[in-house]
Tab-separated table of C-alpha atoms and ligand atoms in Angstrom:
chain	number	residue	atom	x	y	z
A	26	UNK	CA	76.255	-15.336	23.459
A	27	UNK	CA	76.553	-17.799	20.572
A	28	UNK	CA	75.779	-20.619	22.977
A	29	UNK	CA	72.526	-18.855	23.970
A	30	UNK	CA	71.634	-18.417	20.328
A	31	UNK	CA	72.417	-22.051	19.667
A	32	UNK	CA	70.096	-23.184	22.457
A	33	UNK	CA	67.302	-21.012	21.086
A	34	UNK	CA	67.817	-22.516	17.654
A	35	UNK	CA	67.953	-25.975	19.178
A	36	UNK	CA	64.694	-25.364	21.007
A	37	UNK	CA	63.001	-24.125	17.850
A	38	UNK	CA	64.272	-27.128	15.949
A	39	UNK	CA	63.447	-29.820	18.493
A	40	UNK	CA	60.608	-28.724	20.757
A	41	UNK	CA	56.901	-28.992	19.989
A	42	UNK	CA	55.266	-25.594	19.630
A	43	UNK	CA	51.594	-24.750	19.898
A	44	UNK	CA	51.212	-21.187	18.632
A	45	UNK	CA	48.176	-18.967	19.166
A	46	UNK	CA	46.090	-18.588	16.000
A	47	UNK	CA	46.228	-14.786	16.349
A	48	UNK	CA	50.048	-14.828	16.116
A	49	UNK	CA	49.877	-16.700	12.814
A	50	UNK	CA	47.226	-14.763	10.879
A	51	UNK	CA	48.154	-12.161	8.329
A	52	UNK	CA	46.016	-8.972	8.326
A	53	UNK	CA	43.636	-9.907	5.497
A	54	UNK	CA	43.088	-13.327	7.054
A	55	UNK	CA	41.731	-11.556	10.140
A	56	UNK	CA	39.012	-10.176	7.873
A	57	UNK	CA	38.221	-13.705	6.686
A	58	UNK	CA	37.946	-14.823	10.329
A	59	UNK	CA	35.363	-12.097	11.019
A	60	UNK	CA	33.336	-12.922	7.893
A	61	UNK	CA	33.232	-16.613	8.808
A	62	UNK	CA	32.316	-15.735	12.409
A	63	UNK	CA	29.389	-13.564	11.259
A	64	UNK	CA	28.025	-16.306	8.991
A	65	UNK	CA	28.457	-18.833	11.783
A	66	UNK	CA	26.610	-16.690	14.348
A	67	UNK	CA	23.803	-16.347	11.837
A	68	UNK	CA	23.707	-20.118	11.189
A	69	UNK	CA	23.529	-21.252	14.834
A	70	UNK	CA	21.054	-18.486	15.695
A	71	UNK	CA	18.591	-19.781	13.103
A	72	UNK	CA	19.216	-23.546	13.095
A	73	UNK	CA	18.481	-24.865	16.581
A	74	UNK	CA	17.198	-28.363	15.860
A	75	UNK	CA	18.543	-31.183	13.674
A	76	UNK	CA	15.667	-30.601	11.210
A	77	UNK	CA	16.328	-26.850	11.029
A	78	UNK	CA	20.047	-27.535	10.514
A	79	UNK	CA	19.249	-29.991	7.705
A	80	UNK	CA	17.012	-27.394	6.023
A	81	UNK	CA	19.527	-24.601	6.437
A	82	UNK	CA	22.340	-26.799	5.086
A	83	UNK	CA	20.275	-27.758	2.005
A	84	UNK	CA	19.414	-24.098	1.339
A	85	UNK	CA	23.106	-23.112	1.486
A	86	UNK	CA	24.066	-26.066	-0.745
A	87	UNK	CA	21.433	-25.106	-3.339
A	88	UNK	CA	22.666	-21.515	-3.281
A	89	UNK	CA	26.165	-22.740	-4.176
A	90	UNK	CA	25.132	-24.946	-7.094
A	91	UNK	CA	24.560	-28.274	-5.351
A	92	UNK	CA	21.497	-30.165	-6.535
A	93	UNK	CA	20.030	-33.611	-5.744
A	94	UNK	CA	20.010	-34.463	-9.476
A	95	UNK	CA	23.544	-33.222	-10.279
A	96	UNK	CA	26.297	-35.763	-10.956
A	97	UNK	CA	29.192	-33.567	-9.840
A	98	UNK	CA	27.873	-31.537	-6.887
A	99	UNK	CA	24.931	-33.271	-5.265
A	100	UNK	CA	23.301	-33.880	-1.911
A	101	UNK	CA	21.016	-36.421	-0.264
A	102	UNK	CA	18.613	-35.995	2.627
A	103	UNK	CA	17.552	-38.906	4.836
A	104	UNK	CA	14.367	-38.582	6.917
A	105	UNK	CA	14.719	-34.785	7.100
A	106	UNK	CA	17.478	-35.157	9.690
A	107	UNK	CA	20.574	-36.471	7.936
A	108	UNK	CA	22.218	-34.660	5.022
A	109	UNK	CA	25.173	-35.690	2.858
A	110	UNK	CA	26.805	-33.414	0.269
A	111	UNK	CA	29.153	-34.799	-2.366
A	112	UNK	CA	31.646	-33.226	-4.769
A	113	UNK	CA	32.952	-35.632	-7.390
A	114	UNK	CA	36.734	-35.991	-7.377
A	115	UNK	CA	39.201	-35.974	-10.283
A	116	UNK	CA	40.217	-39.555	-9.425
A	117	UNK	CA	37.713	-42.414	-9.830
A	118	UNK	CA	35.852	-43.330	-6.645
A	119	UNK	CA	37.591	-46.686	-6.529
A	120	UNK	CA	40.709	-44.698	-5.496
A	121	UNK	CA	38.941	-43.722	-2.300
A	122	UNK	CA	36.707	-41.145	-0.717
A	123	UNK	CA	37.347	-38.264	1.704
A	124	UNK	CA	34.608	-38.042	4.324
A	125	UNK	CA	33.910	-35.496	7.086
A	126	UNK	CA	31.112	-36.487	9.478
A	127	UNK	CA	29.625	-34.226	12.130
A	128	UNK	CA	26.360	-34.283	14.076
A	129	UNK	CA	23.565	-31.726	14.052
A	130	UNK	CA	21.589	-32.844	17.110
A	131	UNK	CA	22.318	-31.023	20.384
A	132	UNK	CA	21.308	-31.496	24.022
A	133	UNK	CA	17.846	-30.055	24.705
A	134	UNK	CA	14.485	-30.712	26.359
A	135	UNK	CA	11.958	-32.704	24.305
A	136	UNK	CA	8.249	-32.456	25.085
A	137	UNK	CA	6.641	-35.575	26.538
A	138	UNK	CA	3.829	-37.331	24.661
A	139	UNK	CA	1.206	-35.892	27.045
A	140	UNK	CA	2.990	-32.662	27.934
A	141	UNK	CA	0.255	-30.188	28.802
A	142	UNK	CA	-1.011	-29.789	32.347
A	143	UNK	CA	-2.514	-27.125	34.596
A	144	UNK	CA	-1.571	-26.469	38.221
A	145	UNK	CA	-2.827	-23.512	40.266
A	146	UNK	CA	-4.197	-21.680	37.205
A	147	UNK	CA	-0.900	-22.008	35.349
A	148	UNK	CA	-0.271	-24.161	32.276
A	149	UNK	CA	2.959	-26.139	31.832
A	150	UNK	CA	4.595	-28.454	29.297
A	151	UNK	CA	6.357	-31.509	30.701
A	152	UNK	CA	9.722	-32.462	29.158
A	153	UNK	CA	12.190	-35.312	28.895
A	154	UNK	CA	15.754	-34.121	28.419
A	155	UNK	CA	17.761	-35.289	25.396
A	156	UNK	CA	21.498	-35.891	25.777
A	157	UNK	CA	23.834	-34.968	28.598
A	158	UNK	CA	22.641	-31.818	30.334
A	159	UNK	CA	23.257	-30.218	33.711
A	160	UNK	CA	19.640	-29.600	34.696
A	161	UNK	CA	20.360	-26.455	36.681
A	162	UNK	CA	21.437	-24.778	33.415
A	163	UNK	CA	17.894	-24.873	32.095
A	164	UNK	CA	15.938	-23.055	34.801
A	165	UNK	CA	15.198	-19.338	35.147
A	166	UNK	CA	16.158	-18.417	31.590
A	167	UNK	CA	14.270	-17.525	28.387
A	168	UNK	CA	13.454	-20.600	26.312
A	169	UNK	CA	12.027	-21.157	22.838
A	170	UNK	CA	10.032	-24.014	21.318
A	171	UNK	CA	11.101	-25.380	17.920
A	172	UNK	CA	9.828	-28.368	16.011
A	173	UNK	CA	7.185	-30.084	13.972
A	174	UNK	CA	3.748	-31.549	14.631
A	175	UNK	CA	2.239	-34.194	12.365
A	176	UNK	CA	-1.513	-33.660	12.641
A	177	UNK	CA	-4.252	-36.299	12.520
A	178	UNK	CA	-4.683	-35.779	8.762
A	179	UNK	CA	-0.936	-36.164	8.121
A	180	UNK	CA	-0.289	-32.452	7.538
A	181	UNK	CA	2.998	-31.231	9.041
A	182	UNK	CA	3.036	-27.979	10.993
A	183	UNK	CA	6.332	-26.251	11.756
A	184	UNK	CA	6.501	-24.325	14.995
A	185	UNK	CA	9.010	-21.741	16.236
A	186	UNK	CA	7.994	-19.695	19.264
A	187	UNK	CA	10.331	-17.448	21.219
A	188	UNK	CA	12.814	-16.233	18.606
A	189	UNK	CA	11.107	-13.201	17.042
A	190	UNK	CA	11.514	-9.896	18.853
A	191	UNK	CA	7.713	-9.778	19.262
A	192	UNK	CA	7.320	-13.425	20.337
A	193	UNK	CA	6.777	-14.373	23.947
A	194	UNK	CA	9.413	-16.714	25.392
A	195	UNK	CA	8.898	-19.708	27.667
A	196	UNK	CA	10.727	-20.571	30.889
A	197	UNK	CA	11.253	-23.157	33.627
A	198	UNK	CA	10.933	-21.591	37.063
A	199	UNK	CA	13.488	-22.242	39.789
A	200	UNK	CA	12.881	-22.215	43.526
A	201	UNK	CA	13.741	-19.032	45.418
A	202	UNK	CA	16.883	-19.361	47.614
A	203	UNK	CA	14.834	-18.508	50.719
A	204	UNK	CA	13.017	-21.864	50.534
A	205	UNK	CA	15.630	-23.933	48.710
A	206	UNK	CA	17.897	-24.665	51.671
A	207	UNK	CA	16.850	-28.297	52.160
A	208	UNK	CA	15.088	-29.277	48.961
A	209	UNK	CA	18.014	-28.139	46.796
A	210	UNK	CA	20.902	-26.721	48.864
A	211	UNK	CA	21.680	-29.869	50.843
A	212	UNK	CA	21.537	-32.159	47.815
A	213	UNK	CA	24.198	-33.142	45.340
A	214	UNK	CA	24.301	-30.797	42.374
A	215	UNK	CA	23.043	-33.444	39.949
A	216	UNK	CA	20.121	-34.340	42.230
A	217	UNK	CA	19.072	-30.805	43.166
A	218	UNK	CA	16.808	-30.370	40.129
A	219	UNK	CA	15.128	-33.669	39.141
A	220	UNK	CA	14.083	-34.237	35.532
A	221	UNK	CA	10.394	-34.238	36.492
A	222	UNK	CA	10.653	-30.610	37.631
A	223	UNK	CA	11.802	-29.390	34.194
A	224	UNK	CA	8.305	-28.179	33.330
A	225	UNK	CA	7.933	-25.211	31.011
A	226	UNK	CA	5.614	-22.340	31.963
A	227	UNK	CA	3.356	-21.608	28.983
A	228	UNK	CA	0.164	-19.950	30.218
A	229	UNK	CA	-1.749	-18.178	32.955
A	230	UNK	CA	-5.018	-16.739	31.563
A	231	UNK	CA	-8.208	-18.694	32.451
A	232	UNK	CA	-10.933	-18.692	29.795
A	233	UNK	CA	-13.784	-16.415	30.993
A	234	UNK	CA	-17.381	-17.241	31.970
A	235	UNK	CA	-16.905	-20.914	32.311
A	236	UNK	CA	-17.849	-23.536	34.847
A	237	UNK	CA	-15.073	-25.694	33.374
A	238	UNK	CA	-12.038	-26.916	35.306
A	239	UNK	CA	-8.518	-26.285	33.932
A	240	UNK	CA	-9.568	-23.163	32.064
A	241	UNK	CA	-5.940	-22.054	31.536
A	242	UNK	CA	-5.010	-25.351	29.881
A	243	UNK	CA	-8.140	-25.116	27.728
A	244	UNK	CA	-7.160	-21.552	26.814
A	245	UNK	CA	-3.718	-22.743	25.656
A	246	UNK	CA	-5.308	-25.548	23.602
A	247	UNK	CA	-7.694	-23.035	22.038
A	248	UNK	CA	-4.796	-20.746	21.189
A	249	UNK	CA	-2.830	-23.611	19.599
A	250	UNK	CA	-5.964	-24.634	17.685
A	251	UNK	CA	-6.660	-21.104	16.424
A	252	UNK	CA	-3.060	-20.565	15.357
A	253	UNK	CA	-1.948	-24.011	14.123
A	254	UNK	CA	-5.145	-26.120	13.986
A	255	UNK	CA	-3.831	-28.444	16.717
A	256	UNK	CA	-5.689	-30.678	19.164
A	257	UNK	CA	-4.163	-32.225	22.286
A	258	UNK	CA	-3.672	-35.659	20.649
A	259	UNK	CA	-1.346	-34.021	18.063
A	260	UNK	CA	1.412	-33.784	20.716
A	261	UNK	CA	1.785	-37.571	20.391
A	262	UNK	CA	3.018	-37.303	16.800
A	263	UNK	CA	5.178	-34.235	17.351
A	264	UNK	CA	8.860	-33.498	17.814
A	265	UNK	CA	8.907	-30.279	19.780
A	266	UNK	CA	12.212	-29.229	21.312
A	267	UNK	CA	12.737	-26.678	24.067
A	268	UNK	CA	15.966	-24.759	23.406
A	269	UNK	CA	17.530	-21.513	24.682
A	270	UNK	CA	15.804	-18.470	23.152
A	271	UNK	CA	17.624	-15.755	21.249
A	272	UNK	CA	20.633	-15.426	18.961
A	273	UNK	CA	24.283	-16.325	19.456
A	274	UNK	CA	26.526	-13.399	20.408
A	275	UNK	CA	30.118	-12.241	20.318
A	276	UNK	CA	31.698	-12.580	23.758
A	277	UNK	CA	34.442	-10.536	25.415
A	278	UNK	CA	35.490	-6.859	25.323
A	279	UNK	CA	37.712	-7.786	22.378
A	280	UNK	CA	35.016	-10.036	20.806
A	281	UNK	CA	37.443	-12.977	20.704
A	282	UNK	CA	34.755	-15.569	21.435
A	283	UNK	CA	31.337	-16.628	20.203
A	284	UNK	CA	28.709	-17.715	22.717
A	285	UNK	CA	25.591	-19.608	21.742
A	286	UNK	CA	23.521	-22.753	21.921
A	287	UNK	CA	24.291	-25.968	20.021
A	288	UNK	CA	27.931	-25.323	19.091
A	289	UNK	CA	28.465	-29.013	19.910
A	290	UNK	CA	28.472	-29.957	17.142
A	291	UNK	CA	27.208	-27.259	14.805
A	292	UNK	CA	30.608	-25.531	14.803
A	293	UNK	CA	31.996	-28.612	13.011
A	294	UNK	CA	28.863	-29.006	10.884
A	295	UNK	CA	29.094	-25.362	9.767
A	296	UNK	CA	32.847	-25.371	9.072
A	297	UNK	CA	32.719	-28.679	7.157
A	298	UNK	CA	29.796	-27.284	5.146
A	299	UNK	CA	31.811	-24.118	4.421
A	300	UNK	CA	34.741	-26.304	3.311
A	301	UNK	CA	32.685	-28.251	0.776
A	302	UNK	CA	30.794	-25.158	-0.453
A	303	UNK	CA	34.162	-23.687	-1.479
A	304	UNK	CA	35.513	-26.910	-2.980
A	305	UNK	CA	36.122	-27.125	-6.749
A	306	UNK	CA	37.209	-30.380	-8.436
A	307	UNK	CA	39.031	-31.971	-5.475
A	308	UNK	CA	41.499	-34.825	-6.075
A	309	UNK	CA	39.203	-37.398	-4.438
A	310	UNK	CA	35.425	-37.602	-4.202
A	311	UNK	CA	34.619	-35.524	-1.118
A	312	UNK	CA	31.667	-36.049	1.191
A	313	UNK	CA	30.338	-34.139	4.171
A	314	UNK	CA	27.860	-36.023	6.302
A	315	UNK	CA	25.640	-34.437	8.930
A	316	UNK	CA	24.312	-37.036	11.372
A	317	UNK	CA	21.623	-37.127	14.038
A	318	UNK	CA	21.329	-38.861	17.457
A	319	UNK	CA	25.007	-38.569	18.417
A	320	UNK	CA	24.091	-37.073	21.772
A	321	UNK	CA	22.056	-40.151	22.748
A	322	UNK	CA	24.491	-42.808	21.573
A	323	UNK	CA	24.119	-42.704	17.755
A	324	UNK	CA	21.283	-45.263	17.839
A	325	UNK	CA	18.240	-45.094	15.574
A	326	UNK	CA	18.043	-44.970	11.775
A	327	UNK	CA	19.441	-41.420	11.560
A	328	UNK	CA	22.409	-42.159	13.820
A	329	UNK	CA	25.960	-43.232	12.943
A	330	UNK	CA	25.273	-46.826	14.021
A	331	UNK	CA	22.643	-47.229	11.287
A	332	UNK	CA	23.312	-48.467	7.759
A	333	UNK	CA	22.559	-45.006	6.355
A	334	UNK	CA	26.263	-44.593	5.541
A	335	UNK	CA	26.285	-47.770	3.414
A	336	UNK	CA	23.102	-46.613	1.677
A	337	UNK	CA	24.798	-43.280	0.957
A	338	UNK	CA	27.849	-45.019	-0.521
A	339	UNK	CA	25.656	-47.144	-2.793
A	340	UNK	CA	23.887	-43.947	-3.898
A	341	UNK	CA	27.215	-42.212	-4.576
A	342	UNK	CA	28.503	-45.104	-6.716
A	343	UNK	CA	25.273	-45.099	-8.723
A	344	UNK	CA	25.470	-41.352	-9.374
A	345	UNK	CA	29.165	-41.430	-10.291
A	346	UNK	CA	28.675	-44.332	-12.647
A	347	UNK	CA	30.656	-47.014	-10.883
A	348	UNK	CA	29.629	-50.598	-10.223
A	349	UNK	CA	27.094	-50.661	-7.398
A	350	UNK	CA	28.183	-54.142	-6.369
A	351	UNK	CA	28.583	-54.871	-2.657
A	352	UNK	CA	32.319	-55.529	-2.989
A	353	UNK	CA	32.868	-52.159	-4.722
A	354	UNK	CA	31.119	-50.355	-1.892
A	355	UNK	CA	32.995	-52.339	0.750
A	356	UNK	CA	36.263	-51.441	-0.973
A	357	UNK	CA	35.215	-47.761	-1.070
A	358	UNK	CA	34.462	-47.847	2.654
A	359	UNK	CA	37.845	-49.429	3.388
A	360	UNK	CA	39.631	-46.877	1.214
A	361	UNK	CA	37.872	-43.918	2.811
A	362	UNK	CA	39.917	-41.410	4.761
A	363	UNK	CA	37.636	-39.780	7.274
A	364	UNK	CA	37.413	-37.057	9.874
A	365	UNK	CA	35.011	-37.362	12.764
A	366	UNK	CA	34.251	-33.672	13.063
A	367	UNK	CA	33.326	-33.058	16.668
A	368	UNK	CA	34.193	-30.638	19.421
A	369	UNK	CA	36.490	-31.229	22.359
A	370	UNK	CA	36.932	-29.635	25.783
A	371	UNK	CA	39.151	-26.562	25.915
A	372	UNK	CA	41.102	-26.157	29.158
A	373	UNK	CA	39.045	-24.178	31.670
A	374	UNK	CA	41.639	-22.279	33.754
A	375	UNK	CA	39.505	-22.565	36.886
A	376	UNK	CA	38.933	-26.315	36.658
A	377	UNK	CA	42.491	-27.333	35.898
A	378	UNK	CA	42.083	-30.285	38.268
A	379	UNK	CA	40.166	-32.235	35.590
A	380	UNK	CA	42.486	-31.227	32.760
A	381	UNK	CA	45.953	-32.410	31.845
A	382	UNK	CA	47.809	-29.240	30.878
A	383	UNK	CA	50.332	-30.887	28.588
A	384	UNK	CA	47.764	-32.880	26.621
A	385	UNK	CA	44.450	-31.015	26.646
A	386	UNK	CA	43.266	-28.419	24.127
A	387	UNK	CA	44.006	-24.718	24.564
A	388	UNK	CA	41.442	-22.144	23.481
A	389	UNK	CA	42.744	-20.041	20.603
A	390	UNK	CA	45.481	-22.511	19.674
A	391	UNK	CA	43.683	-23.827	16.624
A	392	UNK	CA	41.757	-26.865	15.483
A	393	UNK	CA	42.225	-29.941	17.668
A	394	UNK	CA	43.352	-33.344	16.391
A	395	UNK	CA	42.314	-36.058	18.864
A	396	UNK	CA	44.029	-39.375	18.149
A	397	UNK	CA	41.868	-41.302	20.577
A	398	UNK	CA	38.687	-40.677	22.558
A	399	UNK	CA	36.990	-43.055	25.024
A	400	UNK	CA	37.615	-43.225	28.765
A	401	UNK	CA	40.013	-44.760	31.346
A	402	UNK	CA	42.123	-47.426	29.654
A	403	UNK	CA	41.046	-46.213	26.216
A	404	UNK	CA	37.794	-48.159	26.478
A	405	UNK	CA	35.245	-47.519	23.726
A	406	UNK	CA	37.813	-45.497	21.798
A	407	UNK	CA	38.586	-45.050	18.161
A	408	UNK	CA	42.382	-44.900	18.270
A	409	UNK	CA	43.629	-43.652	14.903
A	410	UNK	CA	46.720	-45.424	13.569
A	411	UNK	CA	50.063	-43.608	13.627
A	412	UNK	CA	50.310	-43.834	9.823
A	413	UNK	CA	46.999	-42.008	9.428
A	414	UNK	CA	47.885	-39.366	12.047
A	415	UNK	CA	51.189	-38.900	10.236
A	416	UNK	CA	49.430	-38.337	6.931
A	417	UNK	CA	47.011	-35.817	8.424
A	418	UNK	CA	49.861	-34.001	10.180
A	419	UNK	CA	51.623	-33.519	6.837
A	420	UNK	CA	48.396	-32.295	5.221
A	421	UNK	CA	47.744	-29.700	7.932
A	422	UNK	CA	51.346	-28.494	8.163
A	423	UNK	CA	51.694	-28.108	4.408
A	424	UNK	CA	48.499	-26.052	4.289
A	425	UNK	CA	49.696	-23.793	7.122
A	426	UNK	CA	46.783	-24.711	9.395
A	427	UNK	CA	47.251	-23.826	13.076
A	428	UNK	CA	46.376	-27.069	14.872
A	429	UNK	CA	47.009	-28.771	18.181
A	430	UNK	CA	47.039	-32.422	19.200
A	431	UNK	CA	45.029	-32.967	22.350
A	432	UNK	CA	43.141	-35.504	24.403
A	433	UNK	CA	40.118	-35.105	26.640
A	434	UNK	CA	40.768	-34.532	30.347
A	435	UNK	CA	42.872	-36.444	32.868
A	436	UNK	CA	43.157	-40.199	32.326
A	437	UNK	CA	40.922	-41.233	35.253
A	438	UNK	CA	38.631	-38.213	35.207
A	439	UNK	CA	35.986	-39.184	32.653
A	440	UNK	CA	35.907	-38.905	28.902
A	441	UNK	CA	33.658	-38.995	25.930
A	442	UNK	CA	33.046	-40.536	22.558
A	443	UNK	CA	32.110	-39.373	19.083
A	444	UNK	CA	30.828	-41.033	15.918
A	445	UNK	CA	34.433	-42.044	15.046
A	446	UNK	CA	34.190	-45.582	16.427
A	447	UNK	CA	30.901	-46.288	14.641
A	448	UNK	CA	32.290	-45.173	11.284
A	449	UNK	CA	35.576	-47.022	11.930
A	450	UNK	CA	33.419	-50.173	12.058
A	451	UNK	CA	33.122	-49.903	8.260
A	452	UNK	CA	36.882	-50.227	7.902
A	453	UNK	CA	37.819	-46.639	7.083
A	454	UNK	CA	40.693	-44.670	8.603
A	455	UNK	CA	39.159	-42.015	10.849
A	456	UNK	CA	40.304	-39.471	13.414
A	457	UNK	CA	38.616	-36.765	15.475
A	458	UNK	CA	39.278	-33.202	14.329
A	459	UNK	CA	37.269	-30.248	15.636
A	460	UNK	CA	37.130	-27.046	17.643
A	461	UNK	CA	37.653	-26.757	21.397
A	462	UNK	CA	34.764	-25.349	23.462
A	463	UNK	CA	34.250	-23.967	26.951
A	464	UNK	CA	30.930	-24.572	28.764
A	465	UNK	CA	30.277	-27.561	26.472
A	466	UNK	CA	26.734	-28.999	26.680
A	467	UNK	CA	25.467	-25.829	28.348
A	468	UNK	CA	22.848	-23.498	26.833
A	469	UNK	CA	25.629	-20.993	26.086
A	470	UNK	CA	28.694	-22.760	24.738
A	471	UNK	CA	31.843	-20.767	23.952
A	472	UNK	CA	34.262	-21.054	21.026
A	473	UNK	CA	37.231	-18.912	20.000
A	474	UNK	CA	36.947	-17.250	16.582
A	475	UNK	CA	40.506	-18.295	15.719
A	476	UNK	CA	39.659	-21.949	16.354
A	477	UNK	CA	36.460	-21.645	14.288
A	478	UNK	CA	38.526	-20.365	11.360
A	479	UNK	CA	41.275	-22.990	11.672
A	480	UNK	CA	38.668	-25.775	11.857
A	481	UNK	CA	37.353	-24.575	8.500
A	482	UNK	CA	40.911	-24.364	7.111
A	483	UNK	CA	41.711	-27.894	8.337
A	484	UNK	CA	38.634	-29.434	6.682
A	485	UNK	CA	39.376	-27.609	3.431
A	486	UNK	CA	43.015	-28.791	3.473
A	487	UNK	CA	41.807	-32.364	4.113
A	488	UNK	CA	39.596	-32.297	1.026
A	489	UNK	CA	42.246	-30.626	-1.118
A	490	UNK	CA	45.097	-32.972	-0.172
A	491	UNK	CA	46.342	-34.767	-3.274
A	492	UNK	CA	48.567	-37.183	-1.383
B	527	MN	MN1	29.564	-33.655	19.777
B	528	MN	MN1	28.065	-33.649	22.824
């Protein structure tokens, strides 16, 4: 009897435990989980492009007393797609900065430069997909169009079609199974729907009493001209994104999950935003950074590979009254402790063959700390140093955050990267911390509410850590 008890004690003392978030919440915390989940559903239902996210983030920052001209709680916007929010710390910035960086671009279908065509009295928009998608996800479902058009005179028109209850939606038609045997059924999954067939159905009414050809296309152009003042050439200077239509939803009889588009990486963007909105006088100057272009390799002047981060640091020093000399900024970058806030793959019980049970993330077991990313042989990885992981572990444990350490699939199975390695280039300590998802990169990604909440708690603890 005592021996049994001793073994139980020994197990508790020595063995790694990964509790379920739900077993660790006290009753009033469950209320906080639901409040956060409601706000999150609202956020991802409205903000479906990087520009819309940037706008939504700025609006929420303003509401909570952040202002571009403030010297204690301020934010910066770069090219309408990158946002950084800063709360001045109690310590001088030369003591270091705490940075959380996420990305607000998500996989989608972008319109081509000459998108509009008519075939068999039907009008279509041609697309070029952005980021890693499985093309079969995007057919035979309601789609919406979000974005901006810069007209010939320089005026910018914002467009959102397919979200209002009264709006029409758009769609990409799929082939009926009766005729798909050879053209799709005998092909590899990734070849069954080629990119050139991802054409969006947008019209079918020919203009009346006309000898003209392509009367449906002309009708669509007329409609776009009447409503937005557009001509066909305007598509060239537009960024119009085809995304899943409709709001995010609770999922499951018990409503444990949230399903919706763009949770990679807006779950980390939203929770890091929530963390800084609720942050008062942190020990160190705290920064949240929302980046663009992660899904296509972080290239371009709004991506993590650009010098936007250095520019931001120079701006921060100027606002906080330090010396804006290059060596000061370099020192600040080196003394930054950072989180690459991005999602990871939760174990899918029915595809266990790609997962490694002992080391992959479990849904509902809290925010995930990923020491290294990359693929086979740790290529292209940011591999956080043990000292830094040790520090973060203390921070999370002391704050009572439910977290799990996990990697990304079996060693030889594949892998993925985040912005971590591009920010590590600047010399900072950085590690991936974010929520696990199911159905990642699909139009309906799934998170667990408990993990959403613990991701928020982890980011808040990171900013509040005095050590
Ligand atoms: Mn991501
Ligand atoms: Mn991604």
